[in-house]
Amino acid sequence: MKRMRKALPLALVLVLLTAGCGVETLKPTNVTSSSATLRAQVSCTYNAAGTVWWELRAPGAAWKAVSPKTTYHCGLDKKLIPLSHDVSGLQPGTTYQYRLVADPLPAGGWIVRTAAAPVTTVAGSGTFTPGIVSSADHGLSAFAAKALGARTVRVEFDIATPVSQMRSTISEIAGAGARPLLLAGFEGRLPTTAEAQNLASWAAEFGPGGRFWAGRSDGRLAVRQIEFGNETSYGYQYGDNYATASYATRAESYARRFVEAHQAIAMSGRAVGLLAQADDGGSGSSNWVDHMFRAVPNLGSMVDGWSVHPYGPRDRWEPKLTRLVMQTAAHRAPASIPIDVTEYGISSDDGAALSDNYGWASNATYAQAAMLLESSVIAMRANPVFGKRLRLFMVYAAHDLGAPRSSYDRERYFGALKANLADKGAYTAEVRRLLAR
């Protein structure tokens, strides 16, 4: 036994002689700041069987079972059995130990444990991280990001997009000194299984150690998270609402596709987390979260962050963020899962009246918008229910979509910069100050 572990220190092989089996712990995958996929495989002879489960321990703590017991059985055509288990609720930048425990038949006899293997979570990504949302003009948004000093840029691609069509955008964002937050979009529809699994190619190409970064000096900007869909829990894309049967069906299908994407990313071996939507769209209903967990009861073990868009004043964002916490907690999702505000902003054409402003004054000046943004961020972070869980905070958006006084449409004036990338006075100054944190 000692000679085997010394000869194969990375494999950590344990031979279960009485069961004719071997258990090999493999390198963990999908390691993020708060979660990881533990992996192993059982190799055994015909008719060998037993029960296995996973144990984990934090530094200085006792071993703790982190999975239910599952059975294995080797037949004539099944001599290598892959095993994996998702764990969440981990602390950033921490080295844990894990091991697989085996109870070969006859049950209750010789209980065997593999040697402890390490898994180290990503450091730093659990901290409050402001950034900017790109417009459809990715190149112009990259220039805006550099002008603003953004260190994270949320950029959308259709979920089926091949990596060959993404490289130029990722290069422009990284060239601006920012890390891309990839948004896998599927507006007005749900992705297919193949499209969900396509995210593995995104992770393999742009995640830490990905092919894209080979020979580059800015690999530190590798993608760490992919956001799964944009406002799929809202009704406007689908012509329904939280009370309709189609809404419940969509939530369940969304969760199943999320699992397929998560599993595919895990197989890529890249430390890229997947963000799931827990935004009730302002409905006040728990239907979205309830139906996600109805379809996938252990969804919380796979989520790297809950995405939400809490636009508007405190009487809007505070109830929405509080509901997110309560609704996910009702399904025993770990309280350590970060909350990622992937869109928040205030529209302003420096005093010109706009169509609407999510509850803010529709004619807010740049100076007023700056004060509202500052006070909102301070209040969110100070909130005792969810403040410490806030991680990504993406300001919507990089630049205006039209010249001043050219439209009444609020959507054209959320920019941190004007359409020509000129400053918007105090508002731009406040966004720069926020991004510098």
Tab-separated table of C-alpha atoms in Angstrom:
chain	number	residue	atom	x	y	z
A	1	MET	CA	0.000	0.000	0.000
A	2	LYS	CA	2.658	2.531	0.959
A	3	ARG	CA	4.798	1.573	-2.019
A	4	MET	CA	1.856	2.067	-4.375
A	5	ARG	CA	1.068	5.551	-3.087
A	6	LYS	CA	4.736	6.477	-3.226
A	7	ALA	CA	5.013	5.237	-6.800
A	8	LEU	CA	1.820	6.989	-7.907
A	9	PRO	CA	1.521	10.075	-5.676
A	10	LEU	CA	-0.796	11.924	-8.082
A	11	ALA	CA	-3.163	9.031	-8.704
A	12	LEU	CA	-3.713	8.184	-5.033
A	13	VAL	CA	-4.671	4.597	-5.899
A	14	LEU	CA	-6.192	2.312	-3.282
A	15	VAL	CA	-6.621	-1.390	-4.014
A	16	LEU	CA	-9.632	-3.005	-2.351
A	17	LEU	CA	-8.330	-6.544	-2.327
A	18	THR	CA	-11.340	-8.153	-0.704
A	19	ALA	CA	-13.672	-6.777	-3.395
A	20	GLY	CA	-11.401	-7.156	-6.391
A	21	CYS	CA	-11.640	-3.394	-6.927
A	22	GLY	CA	-9.461	-0.329	-7.207
A	23	VAL	CA	-10.452	3.259	-6.516
A	24	GLU	CA	-8.560	6.138	-8.087
A	25	THR	CA	-9.235	9.744	-7.120
A	26	LEU	CA	-8.892	12.042	-10.116
A	27	LYS	CA	-8.105	15.743	-10.397
A	28	PRO	CA	-11.168	17.828	-9.454
A	29	THR	CA	-12.779	19.935	-12.165
A	30	ASN	CA	-15.044	22.988	-12.384
A	31	VAL	CA	-13.242	24.525	-9.410
A	32	THR	CA	-14.529	28.024	-8.644
A	33	SER	CA	-14.401	30.320	-5.640
A	34	SER	CA	-17.217	28.432	-3.903
A	35	SER	CA	-17.654	25.030	-5.561
A	36	ALA	CA	-15.907	22.087	-7.203
A	37	THR	CA	-16.606	18.757	-8.877
A	38	LEU	CA	-14.865	15.889	-7.058
A	39	ARG	CA	-13.934	12.977	-9.341
A	40	ALA	CA	-12.831	9.365	-9.057
A	41	GLN	CA	-13.213	6.058	-10.816
A	42	VAL	CA	-13.722	2.513	-9.617
A	43	SER	CA	-12.066	-0.330	-11.508
A	44	CYS	CA	-13.192	-3.798	-10.549
A	45	THR	CA	-13.582	-7.418	-11.522
A	46	TYR	CA	-16.777	-9.146	-12.491
A	47	ASN	CA	-19.530	-9.095	-9.852
A	48	ALA	CA	-17.620	-6.853	-7.411
A	49	ALA	CA	-20.012	-4.446	-5.678
A	50	GLY	CA	-20.334	-2.143	-2.721
A	51	THR	CA	-21.223	1.321	-1.481
A	52	VAL	CA	-19.233	4.545	-1.836
A	53	TRP	CA	-19.565	8.114	-0.574
A	54	TRP	CA	-17.504	11.307	-0.458
A	55	GLU	CA	-15.969	13.056	2.546
A	56	LEU	CA	-14.503	16.570	2.729
A	57	ARG	CA	-12.729	18.568	5.387
A	58	ALA	CA	-11.797	22.210	5.716
A	59	PRO	CA	-8.374	23.207	7.120
A	60	GLY	CA	-8.220	22.137	10.762
A	61	ALA	CA	-11.709	20.614	10.693
A	62	ALA	CA	-12.974	17.036	10.956
A	63	TRP	CA	-13.968	14.927	7.992
A	64	LYS	CA	-17.589	15.360	6.955
A	65	ALA	CA	-19.728	13.321	4.566
A	66	VAL	CA	-20.775	15.548	1.644
A	67	SER	CA	-22.756	13.068	-0.437
A	68	PRO	CA	-25.323	10.319	0.015
A	69	LYS	CA	-24.193	6.705	-0.199
A	70	THR	CA	-24.360	5.211	-3.678
A	71	THR	CA	-23.855	1.664	-4.860
A	72	TYR	CA	-21.553	0.357	-7.569
A	73	HIS	CA	-21.610	-3.000	-9.316
A	74	CYS	CA	-19.220	-4.271	-11.937
A	75	GLY	CA	-20.510	-6.580	-14.645
A	76	LEU	CA	-18.936	-8.105	-17.712
A	77	ASP	CA	-19.230	-4.843	-19.636
A	78	LYS	CA	-18.711	-2.425	-16.747
A	79	LYS	CA	-15.212	-2.584	-15.308
A	80	LEU	CA	-14.485	1.153	-15.089
A	81	ILE	CA	-17.084	3.220	-13.247
A	82	PRO	CA	-16.633	7.033	-13.239
A	83	LEU	CA	-17.746	8.828	-10.096
A	84	SER	CA	-18.248	12.532	-9.479
A	85	HIS	CA	-19.917	14.770	-6.949
A	86	ASP	CA	-20.535	18.541	-6.896
A	87	VAL	CA	-19.804	20.365	-3.658
A	88	SER	CA	-20.669	24.001	-3.001
A	89	GLY	CA	-20.584	26.439	-0.118
A	90	LEU	CA	-16.772	26.510	-0.100
A	91	GLN	CA	-14.684	29.525	0.853
A	92	PRO	CA	-12.556	31.372	-1.742
A	93	GLY	CA	-8.813	30.745	-1.790
A	94	THR	CA	-8.999	27.748	0.567
A	95	THR	CA	-7.415	24.317	0.235
A	96	TYR	CA	-9.764	21.518	1.283
A	97	GLN	CA	-9.113	17.792	1.355
A	98	TYR	CA	-11.446	15.167	-0.040
A	99	ARG	CA	-11.528	11.396	-0.180
A	100	LEU	CA	-13.746	8.575	-1.342
A	101	VAL	CA	-14.974	6.032	1.199
A	102	ALA	CA	-15.801	2.485	0.083
A	103	ASP	CA	-17.747	-0.247	1.822
A	104	PRO	CA	-17.343	-3.324	-0.425
A	105	LEU	CA	-19.737	-6.218	-0.047
A	106	PRO	CA	-20.455	-7.801	2.315
A	107	ALA	CA	-21.665	-4.519	3.813
A	108	GLY	CA	-20.343	-3.390	7.148
A	109	GLY	CA	-17.052	-5.191	6.788
A	110	TRP	CA	-13.781	-3.530	5.889
A	111	ILE	CA	-14.398	0.215	5.341
A	112	VAL	CA	-11.645	1.684	3.168
A	113	ARG	CA	-10.745	5.314	2.503
A	114	THR	CA	-8.517	6.713	-0.202
A	115	ALA	CA	-5.657	8.967	0.772
A	116	ALA	CA	-6.685	12.615	1.114
A	117	ALA	CA	-6.512	14.631	-2.111
A	118	PRO	CA	-6.427	18.462	-2.210
A	119	VAL	CA	-8.814	20.859	-3.910
A	120	THR	CA	-8.068	24.591	-3.757
A	121	THR	CA	-10.832	27.074	-4.552
A	122	VAL	CA	-10.212	30.161	-6.645
A	123	ALA	CA	-8.909	33.086	-4.595
A	124	GLY	CA	-10.351	36.564	-4.678
A	125	SER	CA	-13.343	36.015	-6.949
A	126	GLY	CA	-15.715	35.990	-4.003
A	127	THR	CA	-15.062	39.681	-3.347
A	128	PHE	CA	-17.161	42.600	-4.561
A	129	THR	CA	-16.212	43.058	-8.224
A	130	PRO	CA	-17.717	45.927	-10.240
A	131	GLY	CA	-17.663	45.924	-14.023
A	132	ILE	CA	-19.361	47.158	-17.187
A	133	VAL	CA	-21.945	45.610	-19.531
A	134	SER	CA	-20.981	45.651	-23.203
A	135	SER	CA	-23.377	46.842	-25.877
A	136	ALA	CA	-23.927	44.892	-29.099
A	137	ASP	CA	-20.941	46.824	-30.465
A	138	HIS	CA	-18.275	44.782	-28.706
A	139	GLY	CA	-15.356	46.729	-30.145
A	140	LEU	CA	-16.703	50.119	-29.083
A	141	SER	CA	-17.508	48.717	-25.646
A	142	ALA	CA	-13.923	47.496	-25.285
A	143	PHE	CA	-12.718	51.061	-25.939
A	144	ALA	CA	-15.259	52.312	-23.389
A	145	ALA	CA	-14.079	49.754	-20.839
A	146	LYS	CA	-10.493	50.949	-21.191
A	147	ALA	CA	-11.538	54.593	-20.882
A	148	LEU	CA	-13.493	53.796	-17.718
A	149	GLY	CA	-10.885	51.531	-16.143
A	150	ALA	CA	-13.213	48.514	-16.066
A	151	ARG	CA	-11.623	45.256	-14.989
A	152	THR	CA	-14.609	43.054	-15.903
A	153	VAL	CA	-16.814	43.308	-19.009
A	154	ARG	CA	-20.037	41.342	-19.437
A	155	VAL	CA	-20.368	40.423	-23.099
A	156	GLU	CA	-23.151	38.444	-24.776
A	157	PHE	CA	-22.922	35.759	-27.438
A	158	ASP	CA	-25.665	33.446	-28.611
A	159	ILE	CA	-25.208	30.166	-26.763
A	160	ALA	CA	-24.561	28.305	-30.032
A	161	THR	CA	-21.705	30.608	-31.089
A	162	PRO	CA	-18.473	28.749	-31.965
A	163	VAL	CA	-15.302	29.968	-30.294
A	164	SER	CA	-13.855	30.961	-33.660
A	165	GLN	CA	-16.402	33.785	-33.799
A	166	MET	CA	-15.608	34.970	-30.259
A	167	ARG	CA	-11.827	35.296	-30.282
A	168	SER	CA	-11.618	38.815	-31.698
A	169	THR	CA	-14.007	40.178	-29.066
A	170	ILE	CA	-12.240	38.397	-26.208
A	171	SER	CA	-8.938	39.737	-27.523
A	172	GLU	CA	-10.283	43.306	-27.585
A	173	ILE	CA	-11.645	43.066	-24.035
A	174	ALA	CA	-8.456	41.487	-22.685
A	175	GLY	CA	-6.454	44.096	-24.601
A	176	ALA	CA	-8.363	46.726	-22.633
A	177	GLY	CA	-7.132	45.068	-19.432
A	178	ALA	CA	-10.493	43.523	-18.488
A	179	ARG	CA	-11.727	40.015	-17.773
A	180	PRO	CA	-14.692	38.884	-19.923
A	181	LEU	CA	-17.842	37.685	-18.174
A	182	LEU	CA	-19.495	35.606	-20.890
A	183	LEU	CA	-23.275	35.764	-21.229
A	184	ALA	CA	-24.724	32.767	-23.068
A	185	GLY	CA	-27.834	34.254	-24.649
A	186	PHE	CA	-30.984	32.536	-25.953
A	187	GLU	CA	-33.595	35.290	-26.110
A	188	GLY	CA	-37.198	34.219	-26.473
A	189	ARG	CA	-36.364	30.514	-26.488
A	190	LEU	CA	-34.594	27.811	-24.512
A	191	PRO	CA	-31.351	26.200	-25.671
A	192	THR	CA	-31.059	22.659	-26.936
A	193	THR	CA	-28.946	20.089	-25.146
A	194	ALA	CA	-26.239	20.493	-27.786
A	195	GLU	CA	-26.238	24.272	-27.323
A	196	ALA	CA	-25.971	23.936	-23.544
A	197	GLN	CA	-23.051	21.544	-23.962
A	198	ASN	CA	-21.384	24.011	-26.362
A	199	LEU	CA	-20.388	26.050	-23.307
A	200	ALA	CA	-17.715	23.443	-22.651
A	201	SER	CA	-15.935	24.718	-25.760
A	202	TRP	CA	-16.150	28.280	-24.403
A	203	ALA	CA	-14.589	27.157	-21.120
A	204	ALA	CA	-11.904	25.090	-22.842
A	205	GLU	CA	-10.936	27.994	-25.081
A	206	PHE	CA	-11.222	31.018	-22.772
A	207	GLY	CA	-11.096	29.585	-19.237
A	208	PRO	CA	-7.923	29.444	-17.118
A	209	GLY	CA	-5.260	27.584	-19.071
A	210	GLY	CA	-7.433	27.682	-22.187
A	211	ARG	CA	-6.114	27.498	-25.721
A	212	PHE	CA	-6.812	31.176	-26.377
A	213	TRP	CA	-4.280	32.287	-23.743
A	214	ALA	CA	-1.371	30.194	-25.029
A	215	GLY	CA	1.542	32.479	-25.842
A	216	ARG	CA	-0.213	35.543	-24.384
A	217	SER	CA	0.960	37.464	-21.346
A	218	ASP	CA	-2.541	38.275	-20.040
A	219	GLY	CA	-3.751	34.827	-19.056
A	220	ARG	CA	-4.698	36.249	-15.660
A	221	LEU	CA	-7.779	37.673	-17.431
A	222	ALA	CA	-9.135	34.240	-18.333
A	223	VAL	CA	-12.896	33.760	-18.089
A	224	ARG	CA	-14.020	32.672	-14.620
A	225	GLN	CA	-17.819	32.697	-15.041
A	226	ILE	CA	-20.427	32.143	-17.734
A	227	GLU	CA	-23.924	33.518	-17.212
A	228	PHE	CA	-26.631	31.119	-18.372
A	229	GLY	CA	-29.262	33.167	-20.190
A	230	ASN	CA	-30.506	36.715	-19.801
A	231	GLU	CA	-33.786	37.457	-17.983
A	232	THR	CA	-35.265	34.088	-18.926
A	233	SER	CA	-37.360	34.339	-15.763
A	234	TYR	CA	-39.114	37.442	-17.119
A	235	GLY	CA	-42.251	37.160	-19.205
A	236	TYR	CA	-41.593	39.814	-21.854
A	237	GLN	CA	-39.504	37.524	-24.078
A	238	TYR	CA	-42.112	34.775	-24.043
A	239	GLY	CA	-45.500	36.506	-23.820
A	240	ASP	CA	-46.447	34.902	-20.516
A	241	ASN	CA	-46.209	35.564	-16.773
A	242	TYR	CA	-45.379	33.800	-13.526
A	243	ALA	CA	-48.890	32.329	-13.174
A	244	THR	CA	-48.969	30.504	-16.532
A	245	ALA	CA	-48.129	26.865	-17.173
A	246	SER	CA	-45.556	27.828	-19.810
A	247	TYR	CA	-43.626	29.812	-17.192
A	248	ALA	CA	-43.330	26.795	-14.882
A	249	THR	CA	-42.317	24.577	-17.788
A	250	ARG	CA	-39.668	27.097	-18.842
A	251	ALA	CA	-38.169	27.213	-15.338
A	252	GLU	CA	-37.885	23.428	-15.232
A	253	SER	CA	-36.401	23.188	-18.713
A	254	TYR	CA	-33.969	25.993	-17.895
A	255	ALA	CA	-32.709	24.076	-14.851
A	256	ARG	CA	-32.236	20.868	-16.847
A	257	ARG	CA	-30.285	22.659	-19.576
A	258	PHE	CA	-28.230	24.356	-16.841
A	259	VAL	CA	-27.228	20.936	-15.500
A	260	GLU	CA	-26.188	19.796	-18.977
A	261	ALA	CA	-24.088	22.920	-19.432
A	262	HIS	CA	-22.534	22.519	-15.985
A	263	GLN	CA	-21.628	18.885	-16.591
A	264	ALA	CA	-20.089	19.703	-19.965
A	265	ILE	CA	-18.004	22.527	-18.484
A	266	ALA	CA	-16.844	20.209	-15.704
A	267	MET	CA	-15.583	17.731	-18.300
A	268	SER	CA	-13.534	20.501	-19.929
A	269	GLY	CA	-11.328	20.610	-16.831
A	270	ARG	CA	-11.426	24.428	-16.700
A	271	ALA	CA	-12.209	26.355	-13.515
A	272	VAL	CA	-15.216	28.157	-14.958
A	273	GLY	CA	-18.377	28.606	-12.891
A	274	LEU	CA	-21.922	28.862	-14.232
A	275	LEU	CA	-24.345	31.557	-13.075
A	276	ALA	CA	-28.038	30.701	-12.773
A	277	GLN	CA	-30.953	33.114	-12.711
A	278	ALA	CA	-32.811	33.480	-9.434
A	279	ASP	CA	-34.488	36.762	-10.397
A	280	ASP	CA	-38.280	36.627	-10.083
A	281	GLY	CA	-38.634	39.425	-12.640
A	282	GLY	CA	-40.294	41.671	-10.085
A	283	SER	CA	-43.316	39.362	-9.842
A	284	GLY	CA	-42.911	38.721	-6.130
A	285	SER	CA	-43.613	35.043	-6.850
A	286	SER	CA	-41.340	32.109	-6.008
A	287	ASN	CA	-42.600	30.113	-9.008
A	288	TRP	CA	-39.373	30.452	-10.995
A	289	VAL	CA	-37.094	29.241	-8.202
A	290	ASP	CA	-39.578	26.602	-7.029
A	291	HIS	CA	-39.852	25.019	-10.465
A	292	MET	CA	-36.101	25.124	-11.083
A	293	PHE	CA	-35.594	23.121	-7.906
A	294	ARG	CA	-38.551	20.869	-8.674
A	295	ALA	CA	-36.735	19.785	-11.828
A	296	VAL	CA	-33.263	19.699	-10.233
A	297	PRO	CA	-33.429	19.387	-6.412
A	298	ASN	CA	-29.632	19.637	-6.029
A	299	LEU	CA	-29.309	22.683	-8.312
A	300	GLY	CA	-27.641	24.679	-5.523
A	301	SER	CA	-24.641	22.344	-5.582
A	302	MET	CA	-23.885	23.345	-9.185
A	303	VAL	CA	-24.501	27.109	-9.100
A	304	ASP	CA	-21.466	29.396	-8.893
A	305	GLY	CA	-23.612	32.504	-8.473
A	306	TRP	CA	-27.244	33.674	-8.603
A	307	SER	CA	-27.722	36.363	-11.265
A	308	VAL	CA	-30.235	39.168	-10.723
A	309	HIS	CA	-31.134	42.572	-12.239
A	310	PRO	CA	-32.414	44.742	-9.375
A	311	TYR	CA	-33.084	47.986	-11.292
A	312	GLY	CA	-34.641	50.961	-9.566
A	313	PRO	CA	-34.707	52.640	-6.143
A	314	ARG	CA	-34.401	50.863	-2.831
A	315	ASP	CA	-38.100	50.034	-2.611
A	316	ARG	CA	-37.577	47.888	-5.703
A	317	TRP	CA	-34.108	46.392	-5.383
A	318	GLU	CA	-34.251	45.551	-1.675
A	319	PRO	CA	-37.392	43.369	-1.834
A	320	LYS	CA	-36.165	41.637	-4.998
A	321	LEU	CA	-32.755	40.753	-3.541
A	322	THR	CA	-34.330	39.684	-0.244
A	323	ARG	CA	-36.746	37.395	-2.091
A	324	LEU	CA	-33.827	35.832	-3.962
A	325	VAL	CA	-32.199	34.943	-0.650
A	326	MET	CA	-35.373	33.586	0.908
A	327	GLN	CA	-36.580	31.658	-2.143
A	328	THR	CA	-33.276	29.876	-2.726
A	329	ALA	CA	-32.813	29.214	1.005
A	330	ALA	CA	-36.225	27.534	1.071
A	331	HIS	CA	-34.689	24.855	-1.158
A	332	ARG	CA	-31.576	24.562	1.031
A	333	ALA	CA	-29.266	26.243	-1.449
A	334	PRO	CA	-26.058	27.163	0.413
A	335	ALA	CA	-26.000	30.694	1.811
A	336	SER	CA	-22.415	30.984	0.608
A	337	ILE	CA	-23.438	31.088	-3.076
A	338	PRO	CA	-22.573	34.622	-4.279
A	339	ILE	CA	-25.216	36.996	-5.623
A	340	ASP	CA	-24.182	38.493	-8.946
A	341	VAL	CA	-25.851	41.720	-10.049
A	342	THR	CA	-25.163	41.352	-13.759
A	343	GLU	CA	-27.107	44.502	-14.664
A	344	TYR	CA	-27.802	47.687	-12.735
A	345	GLY	CA	-27.811	51.248	-13.977
A	346	ILE	CA	-29.598	54.586	-14.195
A	347	SER	CA	-30.664	56.159	-17.462
A	348	SER	CA	-29.865	59.845	-17.904
A	349	ASP	CA	-29.820	62.339	-20.777
A	350	ASP	CA	-28.748	65.085	-18.362
A	351	GLY	CA	-32.212	66.396	-17.511
A	352	ALA	CA	-34.118	65.571	-20.700
A	353	ALA	CA	-37.346	63.684	-20.025
A	354	LEU	CA	-37.207	60.002	-20.975
A	355	SER	CA	-39.915	57.375	-21.398
A	356	ASP	CA	-39.266	55.781	-17.984
A	357	ASN	CA	-36.444	55.101	-15.553
A	358	TYR	CA	-37.416	52.063	-13.454
A	359	GLY	CA	-38.823	54.238	-10.673
A	360	TRP	CA	-36.169	56.942	-10.737
A	361	ALA	CA	-36.986	60.427	-12.052
A	362	SER	CA	-37.135	60.167	-15.841
A	363	ASN	CA	-35.376	63.524	-16.200
A	364	ALA	CA	-32.423	62.865	-13.889
A	365	THR	CA	-29.328	64.944	-14.574
A	366	TYR	CA	-25.886	63.377	-14.765
A	367	ALA	CA	-25.124	64.712	-11.286
A	368	GLN	CA	-28.343	63.290	-9.865
A	369	ALA	CA	-27.751	59.918	-11.528
A	370	ALA	CA	-24.271	59.835	-9.999
A	371	MET	CA	-25.626	60.369	-6.484
A	372	LEU	CA	-28.335	57.739	-6.991
A	373	LEU	CA	-25.831	55.145	-8.210
A	374	GLU	CA	-23.453	55.836	-5.341
A	375	SER	CA	-26.140	55.676	-2.653
A	376	SER	CA	-27.665	52.510	-4.100
A	377	VAL	CA	-24.363	50.614	-4.150
A	378	ILE	CA	-23.561	51.698	-0.598
A	379	ALA	CA	-26.996	50.632	0.663
A	380	MET	CA	-26.913	47.271	-1.135
A	381	ARG	CA	-23.523	46.374	0.279
A	382	ALA	CA	-24.583	47.410	3.780
A	383	ASN	CA	-27.745	45.284	3.753
A	384	PRO	CA	-27.530	42.632	6.504
A	385	VAL	CA	-29.464	39.997	4.506
A	386	PHE	CA	-27.520	39.944	1.230
A	387	GLY	CA	-24.818	42.643	1.330
A	388	LYS	CA	-21.908	40.325	2.099
A	389	ARG	CA	-22.951	37.937	-0.660
A	390	LEU	CA	-22.744	40.532	-3.448
A	391	ARG	CA	-19.940	39.663	-5.843
A	392	LEU	CA	-20.193	40.802	-9.488
A	393	PHE	CA	-21.814	44.214	-9.941
A	394	MET	CA	-22.119	45.060	-13.622
A	395	VAL	CA	-23.043	48.655	-14.480
A	396	TYR	CA	-25.380	48.794	-17.458
A	397	ALA	CA	-24.005	49.900	-19.876
A	398	ALA	CA	-20.666	50.867	-21.411
A	399	HIS	CA	-21.978	53.729	-23.568
A	400	ASP	CA	-25.186	55.433	-24.726
A	401	LEU	CA	-26.844	54.206	-27.901
A	402	GLY	CA	-27.658	57.614	-29.327
A	403	ALA	CA	-26.631	61.251	-29.293
A	404	PRO	CA	-27.980	63.541	-26.530
A	405	ARG	CA	-31.572	64.753	-27.067
A	406	SER	CA	-32.064	62.446	-30.060
A	407	SER	CA	-34.637	60.155	-28.464
A	408	TYR	CA	-37.007	59.751	-25.510
A	409	ASP	CA	-36.236	56.039	-25.183
A	410	ARG	CA	-34.690	55.317	-21.793
A	411	GLU	CA	-32.796	52.313	-23.197
A	412	ARG	CA	-30.582	54.627	-25.239
A	413	TYR	CA	-29.148	56.544	-22.259
A	414	PHE	CA	-27.932	54.005	-19.705
A	415	GLY	CA	-24.334	54.462	-20.799
A	416	ALA	CA	-21.481	55.308	-18.466
A	417	LEU	CA	-20.194	57.289	-21.448
A	418	LYS	CA	-21.939	59.091	-24.291
A	419	ALA	CA	-22.373	57.367	-27.641
A	420	ASN	CA	-19.150	59.027	-28.889
A	421	LEU	CA	-17.373	57.841	-25.688
A	422	ALA	CA	-17.248	61.347	-24.223
A	423	ASP	CA	-17.802	61.650	-20.475
A	424	LYS	CA	-21.244	62.155	-18.960
A	425	GLY	CA	-19.951	64.499	-16.289
A	426	ALA	CA	-20.477	63.432	-12.693
A	427	TYR	CA	-22.077	60.137	-13.707
A	428	THR	CA	-18.979	58.975	-15.581
A	429	ALA	CA	-16.818	60.096	-12.675
A	430	GLU	CA	-18.907	58.006	-10.258
A	431	VAL	CA	-18.740	54.928	-12.479
A	432	ARG	CA	-14.947	55.298	-12.704
A	433	ARG	CA	-14.751	55.580	-8.926
A	434	LEU	CA	-16.874	52.450	-8.511
A	435	LEU	CA	-14.800	50.467	-11.020
A	436	ALA	CA	-11.583	51.449	-9.268
A	437	ARG	CA	-12.554	49.511	-6.130
